[in-house]
XYZ file of C-alpha atoms in Angstrom:
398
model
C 166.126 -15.204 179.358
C 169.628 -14.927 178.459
C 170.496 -12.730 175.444
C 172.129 -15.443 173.164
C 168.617 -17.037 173.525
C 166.700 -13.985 171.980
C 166.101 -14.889 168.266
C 165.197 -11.520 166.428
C 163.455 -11.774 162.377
C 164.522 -8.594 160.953
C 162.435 -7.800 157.863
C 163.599 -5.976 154.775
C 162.188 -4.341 151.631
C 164.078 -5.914 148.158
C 163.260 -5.365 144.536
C 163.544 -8.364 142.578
C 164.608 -8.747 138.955
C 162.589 -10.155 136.463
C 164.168 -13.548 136.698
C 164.386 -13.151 140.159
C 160.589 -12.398 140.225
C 159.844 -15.435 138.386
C 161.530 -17.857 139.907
C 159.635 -16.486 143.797
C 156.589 -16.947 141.625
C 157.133 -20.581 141.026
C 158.401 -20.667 144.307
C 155.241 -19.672 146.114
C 153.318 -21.508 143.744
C 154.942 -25.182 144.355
C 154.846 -24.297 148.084
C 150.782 -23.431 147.791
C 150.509 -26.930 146.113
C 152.490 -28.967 148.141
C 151.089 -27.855 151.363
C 147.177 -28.257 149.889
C 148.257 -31.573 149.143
C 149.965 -32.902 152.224
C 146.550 -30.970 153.936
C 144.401 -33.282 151.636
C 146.514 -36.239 152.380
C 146.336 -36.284 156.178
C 142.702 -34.978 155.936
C 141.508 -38.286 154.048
C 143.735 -40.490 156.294
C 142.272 -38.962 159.695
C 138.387 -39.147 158.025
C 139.556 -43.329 158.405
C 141.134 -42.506 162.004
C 145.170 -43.081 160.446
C 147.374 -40.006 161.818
C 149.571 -38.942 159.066
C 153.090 -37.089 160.451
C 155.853 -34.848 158.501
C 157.968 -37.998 157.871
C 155.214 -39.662 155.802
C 154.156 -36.797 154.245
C 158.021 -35.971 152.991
C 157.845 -39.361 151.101
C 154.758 -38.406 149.447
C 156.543 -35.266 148.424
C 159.114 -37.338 146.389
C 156.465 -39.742 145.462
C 154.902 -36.372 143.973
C 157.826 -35.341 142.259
C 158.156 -38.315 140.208
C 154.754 -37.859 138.771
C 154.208 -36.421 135.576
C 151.380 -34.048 136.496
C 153.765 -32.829 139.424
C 157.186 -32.979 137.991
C 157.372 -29.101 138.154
C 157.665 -29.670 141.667
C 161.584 -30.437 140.356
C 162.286 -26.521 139.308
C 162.441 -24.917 142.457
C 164.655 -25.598 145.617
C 163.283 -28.761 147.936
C 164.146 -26.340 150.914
C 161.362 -24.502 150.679
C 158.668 -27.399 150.175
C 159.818 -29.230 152.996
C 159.642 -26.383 155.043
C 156.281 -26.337 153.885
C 155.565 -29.651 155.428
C 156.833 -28.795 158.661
C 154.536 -25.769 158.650
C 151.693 -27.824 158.242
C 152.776 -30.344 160.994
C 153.212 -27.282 163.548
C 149.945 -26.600 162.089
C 148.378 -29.784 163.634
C 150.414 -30.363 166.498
C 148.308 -26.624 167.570
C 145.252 -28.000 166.491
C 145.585 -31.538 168.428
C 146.650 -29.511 171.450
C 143.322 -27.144 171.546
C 145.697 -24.019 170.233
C 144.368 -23.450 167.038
C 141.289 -24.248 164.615
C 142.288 -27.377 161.923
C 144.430 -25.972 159.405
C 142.605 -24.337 156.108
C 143.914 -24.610 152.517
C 145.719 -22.359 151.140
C 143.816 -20.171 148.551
C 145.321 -18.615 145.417
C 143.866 -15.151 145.441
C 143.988 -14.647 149.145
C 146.400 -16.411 151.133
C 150.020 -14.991 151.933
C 152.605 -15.444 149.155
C 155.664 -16.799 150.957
C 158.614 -19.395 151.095
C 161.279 -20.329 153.599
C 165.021 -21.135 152.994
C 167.257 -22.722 155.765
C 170.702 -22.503 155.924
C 171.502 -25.053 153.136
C 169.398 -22.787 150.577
C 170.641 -19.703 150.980
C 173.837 -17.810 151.186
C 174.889 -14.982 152.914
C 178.264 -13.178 152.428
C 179.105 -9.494 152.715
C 176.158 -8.013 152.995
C 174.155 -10.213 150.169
C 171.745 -12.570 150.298
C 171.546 -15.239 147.255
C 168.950 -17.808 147.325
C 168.905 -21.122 145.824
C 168.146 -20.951 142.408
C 169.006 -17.255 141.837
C 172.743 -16.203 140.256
C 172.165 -12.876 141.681
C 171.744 -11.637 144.906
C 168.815 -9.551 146.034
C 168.540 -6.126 146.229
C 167.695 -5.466 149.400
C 167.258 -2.266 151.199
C 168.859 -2.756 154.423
C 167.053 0.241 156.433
C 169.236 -0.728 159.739
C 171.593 -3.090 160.259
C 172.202 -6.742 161.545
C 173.438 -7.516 164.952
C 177.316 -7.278 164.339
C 178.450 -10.509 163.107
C 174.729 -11.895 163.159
C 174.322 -14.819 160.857
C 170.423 -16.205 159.672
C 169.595 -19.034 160.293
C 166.427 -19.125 158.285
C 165.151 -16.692 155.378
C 161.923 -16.131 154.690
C 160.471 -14.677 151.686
C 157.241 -13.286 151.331
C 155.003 -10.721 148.839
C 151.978 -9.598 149.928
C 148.496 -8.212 148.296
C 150.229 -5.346 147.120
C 153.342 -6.347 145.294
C 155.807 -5.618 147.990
C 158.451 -8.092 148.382
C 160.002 -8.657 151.781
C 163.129 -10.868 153.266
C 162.870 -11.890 157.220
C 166.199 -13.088 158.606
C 166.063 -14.817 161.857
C 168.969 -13.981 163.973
C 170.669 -14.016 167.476
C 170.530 -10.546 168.597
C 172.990 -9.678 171.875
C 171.765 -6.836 172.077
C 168.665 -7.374 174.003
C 169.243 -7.328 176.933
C 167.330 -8.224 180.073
C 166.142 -4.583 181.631
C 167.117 -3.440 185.343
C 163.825 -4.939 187.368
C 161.901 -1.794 188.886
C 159.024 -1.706 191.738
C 156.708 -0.102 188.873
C 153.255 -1.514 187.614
C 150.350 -0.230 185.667
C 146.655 -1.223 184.675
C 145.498 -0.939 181.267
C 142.259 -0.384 179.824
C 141.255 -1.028 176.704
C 138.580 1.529 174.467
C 137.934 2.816 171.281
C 137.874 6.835 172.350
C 140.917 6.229 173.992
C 143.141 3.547 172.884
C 144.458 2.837 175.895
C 143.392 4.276 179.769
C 146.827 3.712 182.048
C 145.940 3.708 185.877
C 148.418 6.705 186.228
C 145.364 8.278 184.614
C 147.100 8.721 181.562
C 144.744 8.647 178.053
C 146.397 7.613 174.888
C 144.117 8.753 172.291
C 143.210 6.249 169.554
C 144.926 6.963 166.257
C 142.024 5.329 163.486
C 144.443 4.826 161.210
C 141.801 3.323 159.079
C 139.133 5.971 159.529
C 141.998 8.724 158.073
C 142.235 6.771 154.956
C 138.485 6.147 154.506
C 137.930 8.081 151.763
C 140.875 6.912 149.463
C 140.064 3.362 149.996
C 136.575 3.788 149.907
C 137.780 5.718 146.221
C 140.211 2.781 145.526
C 137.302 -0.194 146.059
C 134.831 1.655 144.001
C 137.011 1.620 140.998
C 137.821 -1.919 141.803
C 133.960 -2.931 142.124
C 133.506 -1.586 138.516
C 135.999 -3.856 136.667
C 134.594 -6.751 135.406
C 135.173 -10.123 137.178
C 137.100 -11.109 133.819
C 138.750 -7.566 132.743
C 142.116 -9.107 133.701
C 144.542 -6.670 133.697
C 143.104 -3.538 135.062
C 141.371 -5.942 137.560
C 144.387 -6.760 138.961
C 145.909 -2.992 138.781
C 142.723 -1.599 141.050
C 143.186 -4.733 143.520
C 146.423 -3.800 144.108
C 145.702 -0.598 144.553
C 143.053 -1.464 147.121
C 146.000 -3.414 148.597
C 148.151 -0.635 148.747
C 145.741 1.309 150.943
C 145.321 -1.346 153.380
C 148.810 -1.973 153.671
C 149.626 2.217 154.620
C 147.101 1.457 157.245
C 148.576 -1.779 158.373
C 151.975 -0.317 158.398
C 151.099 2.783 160.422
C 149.033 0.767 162.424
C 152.362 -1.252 163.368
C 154.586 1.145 164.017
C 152.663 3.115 166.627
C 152.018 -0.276 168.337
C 155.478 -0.981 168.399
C 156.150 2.433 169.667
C 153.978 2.430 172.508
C 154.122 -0.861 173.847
C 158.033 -0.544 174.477
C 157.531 2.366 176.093
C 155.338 0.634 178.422
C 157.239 -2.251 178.522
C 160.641 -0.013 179.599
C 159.149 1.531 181.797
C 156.727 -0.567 184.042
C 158.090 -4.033 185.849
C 154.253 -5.221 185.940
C 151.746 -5.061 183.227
C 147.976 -5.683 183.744
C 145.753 -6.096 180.905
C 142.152 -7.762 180.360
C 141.917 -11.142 178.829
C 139.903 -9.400 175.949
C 137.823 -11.785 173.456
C 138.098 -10.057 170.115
C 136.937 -12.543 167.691
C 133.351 -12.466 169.463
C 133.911 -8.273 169.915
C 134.080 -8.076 166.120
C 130.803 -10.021 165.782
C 129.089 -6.832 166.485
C 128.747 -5.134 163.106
C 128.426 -1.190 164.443
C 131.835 -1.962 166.016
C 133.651 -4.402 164.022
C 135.962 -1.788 161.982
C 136.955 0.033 164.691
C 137.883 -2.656 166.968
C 139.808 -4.249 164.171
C 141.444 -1.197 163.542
C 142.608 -0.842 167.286
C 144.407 -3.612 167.043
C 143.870 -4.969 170.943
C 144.612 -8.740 169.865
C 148.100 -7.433 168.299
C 149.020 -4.877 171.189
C 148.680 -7.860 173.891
C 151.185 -10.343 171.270
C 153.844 -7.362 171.212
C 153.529 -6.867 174.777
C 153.937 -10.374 175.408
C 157.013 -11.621 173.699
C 158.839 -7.603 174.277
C 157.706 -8.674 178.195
C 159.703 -11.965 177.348
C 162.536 -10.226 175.827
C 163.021 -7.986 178.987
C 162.384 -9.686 182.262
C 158.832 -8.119 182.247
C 155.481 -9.450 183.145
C 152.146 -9.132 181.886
C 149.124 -10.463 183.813
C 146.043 -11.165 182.155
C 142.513 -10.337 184.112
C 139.748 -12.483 183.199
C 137.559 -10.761 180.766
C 134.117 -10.575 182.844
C 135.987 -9.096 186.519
C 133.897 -5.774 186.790
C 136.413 -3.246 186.753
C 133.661 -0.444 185.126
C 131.151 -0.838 187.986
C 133.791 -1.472 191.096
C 135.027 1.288 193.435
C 138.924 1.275 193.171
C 138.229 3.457 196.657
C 136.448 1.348 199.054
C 135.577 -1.967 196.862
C 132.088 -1.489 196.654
C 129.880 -2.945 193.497
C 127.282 -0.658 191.739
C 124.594 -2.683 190.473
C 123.971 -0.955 187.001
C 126.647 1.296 185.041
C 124.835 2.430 181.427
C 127.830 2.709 178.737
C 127.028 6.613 178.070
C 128.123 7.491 182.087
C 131.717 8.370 181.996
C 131.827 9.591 185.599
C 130.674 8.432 188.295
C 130.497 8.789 192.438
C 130.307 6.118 194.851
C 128.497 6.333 197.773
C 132.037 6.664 199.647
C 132.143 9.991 198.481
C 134.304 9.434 195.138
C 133.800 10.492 192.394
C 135.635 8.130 189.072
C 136.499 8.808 185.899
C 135.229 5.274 184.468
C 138.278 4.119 182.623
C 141.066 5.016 185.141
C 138.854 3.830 187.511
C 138.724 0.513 185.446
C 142.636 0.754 184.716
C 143.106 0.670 188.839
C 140.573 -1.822 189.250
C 142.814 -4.100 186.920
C 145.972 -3.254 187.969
C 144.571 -4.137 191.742
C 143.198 -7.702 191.090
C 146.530 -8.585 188.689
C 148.761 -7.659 191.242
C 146.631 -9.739 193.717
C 146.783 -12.576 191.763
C 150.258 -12.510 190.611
C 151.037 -12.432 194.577
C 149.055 -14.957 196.034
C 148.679 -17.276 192.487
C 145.235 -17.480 192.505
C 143.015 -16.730 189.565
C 141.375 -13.771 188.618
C 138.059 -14.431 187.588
C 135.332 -12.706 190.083
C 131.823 -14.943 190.758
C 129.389 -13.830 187.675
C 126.596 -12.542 190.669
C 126.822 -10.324 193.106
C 125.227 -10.763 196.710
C 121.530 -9.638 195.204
C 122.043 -11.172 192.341
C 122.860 -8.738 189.859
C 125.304 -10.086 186.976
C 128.525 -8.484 187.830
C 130.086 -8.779 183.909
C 131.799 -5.763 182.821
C 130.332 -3.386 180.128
C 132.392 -2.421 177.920
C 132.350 1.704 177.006
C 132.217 1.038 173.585
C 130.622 4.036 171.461
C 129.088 3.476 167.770
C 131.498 4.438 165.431
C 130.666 6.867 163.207
C-alpha cells in the first residue's frame, strides 16, 4: 500500500456553544429519523420482494421534506441526511453479502449520537473547522496535529453516553509509511490471566481495566437504579455519570490496545493469531465481563488494518486446531488436557508451559499455511477418536 493511499480519521475533543449544541442536537435527531425511515421503507418493500436502493430512498427524503409532519427535516444541513442514506445502503450491501446481521433501528436512548459532513458542508481554514449551519467555528482541542497540509475530506461528528463531543477528520496521512520487511514472526495466544502469551514466551499480563473501576461504577449504577423511571433530571445526571465510568474504562482500554499492538506490529513481519469466536465466548455468563473487557475482537481489528498500514501480515488459525493439547516438540496429541493444568510433559521428555506451548503451536501451523496456502483447520478427531477441539484456559472470574 502506497502512503498517499493510507486514509487516517483523527479524532478530537471540542466544546460546543450553546447554539452550537443545539443545532448538533437537531442534527442527530433528523439523522435518527431519516435513517429509521428509509430502514422502514426498504423493510416494507423487501416483505413484497421490491429491493429499494440509496437513489430511491434520496427521493423519498425530499418527498419527506415537503411534508408537514417532516418539514423540520428543512433546518439542518441535507449533507448530513444523505449521508445517512448511504450509511444505511452500506448497511445492506453487508447484509446481502453474508457480512453483517440486517440493519436495526436506531434507538433514542441508546444508539450513537452522530452526523457526517462532506466537503460541501464544512469548512476548514487555518486551523478551524465551521460546519454548515454554525457562524462559529468549533472549539476544538487539537491534542496533536494534522498531517502537514492534510485536508478532510469528511467530518464526522459524534457525542456519546456521556456528553463528550468529538470531531473525526478523515485525512491522507504521508506519513505512514510501509515498514522495512524483517524475517521475524510470532504466535499469539489469547487468555484472561494473561492477556496475551507471545511464542517468545513472553506474558503480557491482562490489565482489567473494568475490574479496577468496579467499585465506582458499581457506586455510580446504584444511585442510578434509585431514581425514578420519571425523575427527569437527576435521572439523566446519574446516567451520565454511569456513562462517564464506562467511558474511563473504554478509553484506557483503547489506549493500551493501541500501544501494544504497534509494538507487535513494528516489530514482527508475521503475526499468528486464533480465529477466536467471541460473540458465542460471551454467552457464558461466569466469563462474559472479563472477556468483554479483554477486548480480543478489538485487538485482532487494530492488528489488522495497522498490519495493512505497514506491509505486515496477520494469519488467522482456525479456532478448534488444538494448540493446548499438541506437543510444539515432537507433534504428538494428548488425548485429555483439564483447564486447571498449566504445565505439562509429553512423553518426549518435555515439559510445556501450556500457553507458550499454545503460542508455538499457532505460530507453527500459520506459518505452514501461509507457505503452502492451504487452510488451517485440523480434522475434529484424532486417530482413536478423541475430539481434538482446543480448551480454552479460561479461569472464573472473580
Amino acid at each position: 500500500m502506497r502512503a498517499s493511499d493510507v486514509k487516517r480519521a483523527f479524532r478530537y475533543r471540542f466544546y460546543p456553544s450553546d447554539a452550537q449544541a443545539g443545532e448538533l442536537s437537531r442534527t442527530f435527531g433528523c439523522v435518527r429519523k431519516v435513517y429509521n425511515l428509509a430502514l422502514a421503507a426498504r423493510t416494507q418493500a423487501w416483505a413484497r420482494q421490491v429491493r429499494v436502493n440509496y437513489n430511491q430512498t434520496s427521493a423519498m427524503l425530499t418527498d419527506w421534506k415537503k411534508t408537514g409532519e417532516l418539514a423540520y427535516l428543512n433546518e439542518v444541513s441535507s449533507v448530513p441526511l444523505q449521508q445517512a442514506l448511504r450509511h444505511l445502503q452500506v448497511a445492506f450491501t453487508n447484509f446481502f453479502a453474508k457480512r453483517a446481521k440486517y440493519p436495526r433501528f436506531k434507538s433514542r436512548k441508546k444508539s450513537r449520537r452522530s452526523a457526517e459532513y462532506t466537503a460541501s458542508a464544512f469548512r476548514f481554514r487555518d486551523g478551524e473547522l465551521t460546519l454548515a449551519k454554525m457562524a462559529e467555528p468549533l472549539d476544538i482541542v487539537w491534542s496533536r496535529p494534522l498531517p502537514e497540509g492534510a485536508a478532510p475530506s469528511t467530518v464526522s461528528v459524534s457525542q456519546d453516553a456521556a456528553g463528550r463531543g468529538y470531531v473525526s477528520l478523515l485525512c491522507e496521512d504521508p506519513s505512514v509509511q510501509p515498514l522495512p520487511a524483517t524475517d521475524a514472526a510470532i504466535g499469539i495466544d489469547a487468555g484472561l490471566d494473561h492477556l496475551l502469551t507471545l511464542s517468545t514466551g513472553e506474558k503480557i499480563s491482562n490489565p482489567r481495566h473494568e475490574r479496577r473501576d468496579r467499585a465506582r461504577l458499581a457506586k455510580a449504577q446504584r444511585r442510578l437504579a434509585r431514581k425514578a423511571a420519571g425523575d427527569g433530571a437527576n435521572r439523566a445526571k446519574a446516567r451520565r455519570k454511569v456513562a462517564r465510568v464506562y467511558a474511563r474504562i473504554a478509553d484506557r482500554r483503547r489506549d493500551h490496545l493501541h500501544k501494544l499492538t504497534t509494538r507487535l506490529v513494528r516489530e514482527n513481519q508475521t503475526i499468528v493469531i486464533e480465529d477466536l469466536a467471541v460473540g458465542n465466548m460471551v454467552k457464558n455468563g461466569s466469563l462474559a465481563r472479563a472477556i468483554s473487557d479483554a477486548a480480543w475482537s478489538q485487538l485482532r481489528s487494530m492488528l489488522e488494518y495497522k498490519a495493512q498500514w505497514y506491509n505486515r501480515e496477520v494469519i488467522a488459525v482456525d479456532r478448534w486446531f488444538p494448540s493446548s493439547k499438541l506437543c510444539s516438540a515432537c507433534g504428538s496429541l494428548q488425548r485429555k488436557m483439564p483447564l486447571h493444568v498449566r504445565t505439562w510433559t509429553c512423553d518426549c521428555g518435555t515439559t510445556h508451559d501450556r500457553d507458550v506451548n499454545a503460542a508455538k503451536d499457532i505460530l507453527a501451523v500459520g506459518l505452514t499455511a501461509s507457505v503452502c496456502g492451504a487452510g488451517v483447520r485440523p480434522q475434529r478427531k484424532t486417530p482413536g477418536g478423541q475430539s481434538a477441539t482446543k480448551q480454552k484456559p479460561l479461569q472464573r472470574e472473580p
